[in-house]
Amino acid sequence: MIILAATPIGNLGDASQRLIEALTNAEVVASEDTRTTIHLMRALGIENRPRLIPLHEHNESEKATEIVELARDADVLVLSDAGMPAISDPGFPLVAAAAAAGVTVTALPGPSAVLTALAVSGLPTDRFSFEGFLPRKGRVAYFRGLAREERTMVFFESPNRLPAALADLATALGDDRRAVVCRELTKMYEEVARGTAAELAEKFKDGARGEICLVIEGAAPATSDLSTAVTYVLSLVADGARLKEAATEVAEQTGLSKRELYEAALQAKKK
């Protein structure tokens, strides 16, 4: 079978007993970076020397078939550099190939940056989405595409791009959208910074160090109360916004039709 094994995301003490036993007895290990795997085994005091197969984003599609065939006759332990394989790390094509070939896939659960960040964020945890790494370009448009997402959202981001990402978040979803920057989770210098998009953009304007998870509050539940939404549109117009822009903003917040809001607000203005 194929065994997906979660590895520590920062603190070596989070290595589970099942992971240690699996590494001690493994004959074949497919890992994101074999050097990292060797370092982990040494740190855990494991003397086993299994066959190591590199499995990373550049070769995982072509390696999947080979590893699946190996797993027909022996267990293959699959590791990413940190956390659970296949979760924004190599592993998904392998699991898909194994499922298609009828090869058993199981997992040794353990550390996850996504769930750890969500748990400590202080934002709702009953419904959430994991969006992976933020795009390098077009983040404002990307965030606006998530403007109506009601679930808490979790992202990975590079520390070098964090200041720009937070500024784009404030531009796209508003200065007051709540967010949390989780930095260096489980490590000595762990930091969990909570605030509005504007506050965090200011706090991290000079950059940050370490591994970053960004957790963002979901949108308020959409309302189907057209009359209340029209009143809000008209209040924005009274504050100086153009009717079309106001209708667009309220439509994004409520989930109502922009055209329907515009027409209803136009009729209300004539009364």
PDB file of C-alpha atoms in Angstrom, residues 133-242:
ATOM      1  CA  PHE A 133      -0.661  29.649  -2.227  1.00  0.00           C
ATOM      2  CA  LEU A 134      -1.834  33.093  -3.266  1.00  0.00           C
ATOM      3  CA  PRO A 135      -1.089  33.980  -6.895  1.00  0.00           C
ATOM      4  CA  ARG A 136       1.999  36.074  -7.534  1.00  0.00           C
ATOM      5  CA  LYS A 137       0.080  38.499  -9.759  1.00  0.00           C
ATOM      6  CA  GLY A 138      -3.510  39.687 -10.038  1.00  0.00           C
ATOM      7  CA  ARG A 139      -4.214  39.331  -6.327  1.00  0.00           C
ATOM      8  CA  VAL A 140      -6.762  42.164  -6.171  1.00  0.00           C
ATOM      9  CA  ALA A 141      -8.907  40.500  -8.833  1.00  0.00           C
ATOM     10  CA  TYR A 142      -8.333  37.133  -7.160  1.00  0.00           C
ATOM     11  CA  PHE A 143      -9.510  38.407  -3.775  1.00  0.00           C
ATOM     12  CA  ARG A 144     -12.511  40.124  -5.354  1.00  0.00           C
ATOM     13  CA  GLY A 145     -13.462  36.776  -6.836  1.00  0.00           C
ATOM     14  CA  LEU A 146     -13.712  35.523  -3.242  1.00  0.00           C
ATOM     15  CA  ALA A 147     -15.669  38.533  -1.986  1.00  0.00           C
ATOM     16  CA  ARG A 148     -18.857  36.506  -1.511  1.00  0.00           C
ATOM     17  CA  GLU A 149     -17.163  33.469   0.033  1.00  0.00           C
ATOM     18  CA  GLU A 150     -18.786  33.031   3.444  1.00  0.00           C
ATOM     19  CA  ARG A 151     -16.361  30.410   4.767  1.00  0.00           C
ATOM     20  CA  THR A 152     -13.157  31.262   6.611  1.00  0.00           C
ATOM     21  CA  MET A 153     -10.311  31.055   4.088  1.00  0.00           C
ATOM     22  CA  VAL A 154      -6.779  29.768   4.676  1.00  0.00           C
ATOM     23  CA  PHE A 155      -3.854  30.593   2.377  1.00  0.00           C
ATOM     24  CA  PHE A 156      -0.108  30.068   2.225  1.00  0.00           C
ATOM     25  CA  GLU A 157       2.054  33.065   1.327  1.00  0.00           C
ATOM     26  CA  SER A 158       5.723  33.878   0.928  1.00  0.00           C
ATOM     27  CA  PRO A 159       7.091  36.218   3.630  1.00  0.00           C
ATOM     28  CA  ASN A 160       8.523  38.438   0.894  1.00  0.00           C
ATOM     29  CA  ARG A 161       5.114  38.889  -0.742  1.00  0.00           C
ATOM     30  CA  LEU A 162       3.108  39.219   2.485  1.00  0.00           C
ATOM     31  CA  PRO A 163       3.100  43.068   2.617  1.00  0.00           C
ATOM     32  CA  ALA A 164       1.771  43.367  -0.943  1.00  0.00           C
ATOM     33  CA  ALA A 165      -0.753  40.569  -0.358  1.00  0.00           C
ATOM     34  CA  LEU A 166      -2.169  42.287   2.728  1.00  0.00           C
ATOM     35  CA  ALA A 167      -2.392  45.618   0.911  1.00  0.00           C
ATOM     36  CA  ASP A 168      -4.231  43.912  -1.959  1.00  0.00           C
ATOM     37  CA  LEU A 169      -6.541  42.204   0.539  1.00  0.00           C
ATOM     38  CA  ALA A 170      -7.512  45.569   2.032  1.00  0.00           C
ATOM     39  CA  THR A 171      -8.069  47.031  -1.445  1.00  0.00           C
ATOM     40  CA  ALA A 172     -10.217  44.134  -2.637  1.00  0.00           C
ATOM     41  CA  LEU A 173     -12.252  43.190   0.429  1.00  0.00           C
ATOM     42  CA  GLY A 174     -12.135  46.380   2.475  1.00  0.00           C
ATOM     43  CA  ASP A 175      -9.928  47.724   5.238  1.00  0.00           C
ATOM     44  CA  ASP A 176     -12.161  46.219   7.926  1.00  0.00           C
ATOM     45  CA  ARG A 177     -12.098  42.585   6.754  1.00  0.00           C
ATOM     46  CA  ARG A 178     -10.663  40.578   9.641  1.00  0.00           C
ATOM     47  CA  ALA A 179      -7.580  38.461   9.023  1.00  0.00           C
ATOM     48  CA  VAL A 180      -4.850  36.620  10.894  1.00  0.00           C
ATOM     49  CA  VAL A 181      -1.191  36.196   9.984  1.00  0.00           C
ATOM     50  CA  CYS A 182       0.228  32.990  11.472  1.00  0.00           C
ATOM     51  CA  ARG A 183       4.018  32.943  11.300  1.00  0.00           C
ATOM     52  CA  GLU A 184       6.451  30.163  12.196  1.00  0.00           C
ATOM     53  CA  LEU A 185       3.749  27.912  13.658  1.00  0.00           C
ATOM     54  CA  THR A 186       5.012  25.460  16.336  1.00  0.00           C
ATOM     55  CA  LYS A 187       8.494  27.018  16.206  1.00  0.00           C
ATOM     56  CA  MET A 188      10.345  29.101  18.791  1.00  0.00           C
ATOM     57  CA  TYR A 189       9.334  32.443  17.278  1.00  0.00           C
ATOM     58  CA  GLU A 190       5.703  31.549  16.555  1.00  0.00           C
ATOM     59  CA  GLU A 191       3.521  34.615  16.053  1.00  0.00           C
ATOM     60  CA  VAL A 192      -0.232  34.918  15.598  1.00  0.00           C
ATOM     61  CA  ALA A 193      -1.162  38.467  14.575  1.00  0.00           C
ATOM     62  CA  ARG A 194      -4.881  39.272  14.460  1.00  0.00           C
ATOM     63  CA  GLY A 195      -6.522  42.423  13.127  1.00  0.00           C
ATOM     64  CA  THR A 196      -8.224  44.043  10.189  1.00  0.00           C
ATOM     65  CA  ALA A 197      -6.711  43.905   6.728  1.00  0.00           C
ATOM     66  CA  ALA A 198      -5.609  47.531   7.099  1.00  0.00           C
ATOM     67  CA  GLU A 199      -4.040  46.952  10.523  1.00  0.00           C
ATOM     68  CA  LEU A 200      -2.101  43.911   9.364  1.00  0.00           C
ATOM     69  CA  ALA A 201      -0.978  45.651   6.178  1.00  0.00           C
ATOM     70  CA  GLU A 202       0.509  48.384   8.352  1.00  0.00           C
ATOM     71  CA  LYS A 203       2.037  45.933  10.852  1.00  0.00           C
ATOM     72  CA  PHE A 204       3.814  43.911   8.171  1.00  0.00           C
ATOM     73  CA  LYS A 205       4.603  46.740   5.753  1.00  0.00           C
ATOM     74  CA  ASP A 206       8.328  46.079   6.183  1.00  0.00           C
ATOM     75  CA  GLY A 207       7.980  42.344   5.595  1.00  0.00           C
ATOM     76  CA  ALA A 208       8.155  39.226   7.713  1.00  0.00           C
ATOM     77  CA  ARG A 209      10.292  36.130   8.166  1.00  0.00           C
ATOM     78  CA  GLY A 210       9.477  32.461   8.230  1.00  0.00           C
ATOM     79  CA  GLU A 211       6.625  30.266   7.032  1.00  0.00           C
ATOM     80  CA  ILE A 212       3.353  32.165   6.660  1.00  0.00           C
ATOM     81  CA  CYS A 213      -0.290  31.101   6.833  1.00  0.00           C
ATOM     82  CA  LEU A 214      -2.890  33.782   6.165  1.00  0.00           C
ATOM     83  CA  VAL A 215      -6.413  33.236   7.516  1.00  0.00           C
ATOM     84  CA  ILE A 216      -9.181  35.534   6.266  1.00  0.00           C
ATOM     85  CA  GLU A 217     -12.681  36.056   7.593  1.00  0.00           C
ATOM     86  CA  GLY A 218     -15.488  34.990   5.281  1.00  0.00           C
ATOM     87  CA  ALA A 219     -18.100  37.410   3.956  1.00  0.00           C
ATOM     88  CA  ALA A 220     -21.269  38.145   5.911  1.00  0.00           C
ATOM     89  CA  PRO A 221     -24.108  35.795   4.896  1.00  0.00           C
ATOM     90  CA  ALA A 222     -25.863  36.933   1.753  1.00  0.00           C
ATOM     91  CA  THR A 223     -29.247  38.533   2.259  1.00  0.00           C
ATOM     92  CA  SER A 224     -32.188  38.286  -0.088  1.00  0.00           C
ATOM     93  CA  ASP A 225     -33.856  41.372   1.387  1.00  0.00           C
ATOM     94  CA  LEU A 226     -33.861  43.584  -1.696  1.00  0.00           C
ATOM     95  CA  SER A 227     -35.408  46.606   0.011  1.00  0.00           C
ATOM     96  CA  THR A 228     -32.723  46.633   2.728  1.00  0.00           C
ATOM     97  CA  ALA A 229     -30.008  46.289   0.098  1.00  0.00           C
ATOM     98  CA  VAL A 230     -31.485  49.152  -1.954  1.00  0.00           C
ATOM     99  CA  THR A 231     -31.492  51.343   1.138  1.00  0.00           C
ATOM    100  CA  TYR A 232     -27.799  50.567   1.567  1.00  0.00           C
ATOM    101  CA  VAL A 233     -27.114  51.415  -2.087  1.00  0.00           C
ATOM    102  CA  LEU A 234     -28.845  54.757  -1.704  1.00  0.00           C
ATOM    103  CA  SER A 235     -26.896  55.528   1.466  1.00  0.00           C
ATOM    104  CA  LEU A 236     -23.639  54.965  -0.440  1.00  0.00           C
ATOM    105  CA  VAL A 237     -24.889  57.261  -3.206  1.00  0.00           C
ATOM    106  CA  ALA A 238     -25.735  59.898  -0.606  1.00  0.00           C
ATOM    107  CA  ASP A 239     -22.138  59.652   0.614  1.00  0.00           C
ATOM    108  CA  GLY A 240     -20.865  60.454  -2.869  1.00  0.00           C
ATOM    109  CA  ALA A 241     -20.638  57.092  -4.644  1.00  0.00           C
ATOM    110  CA  ARG A 242     -21.929  56.667  -8.182  1.00  0.00           C
TER     111      ARG A 242
END
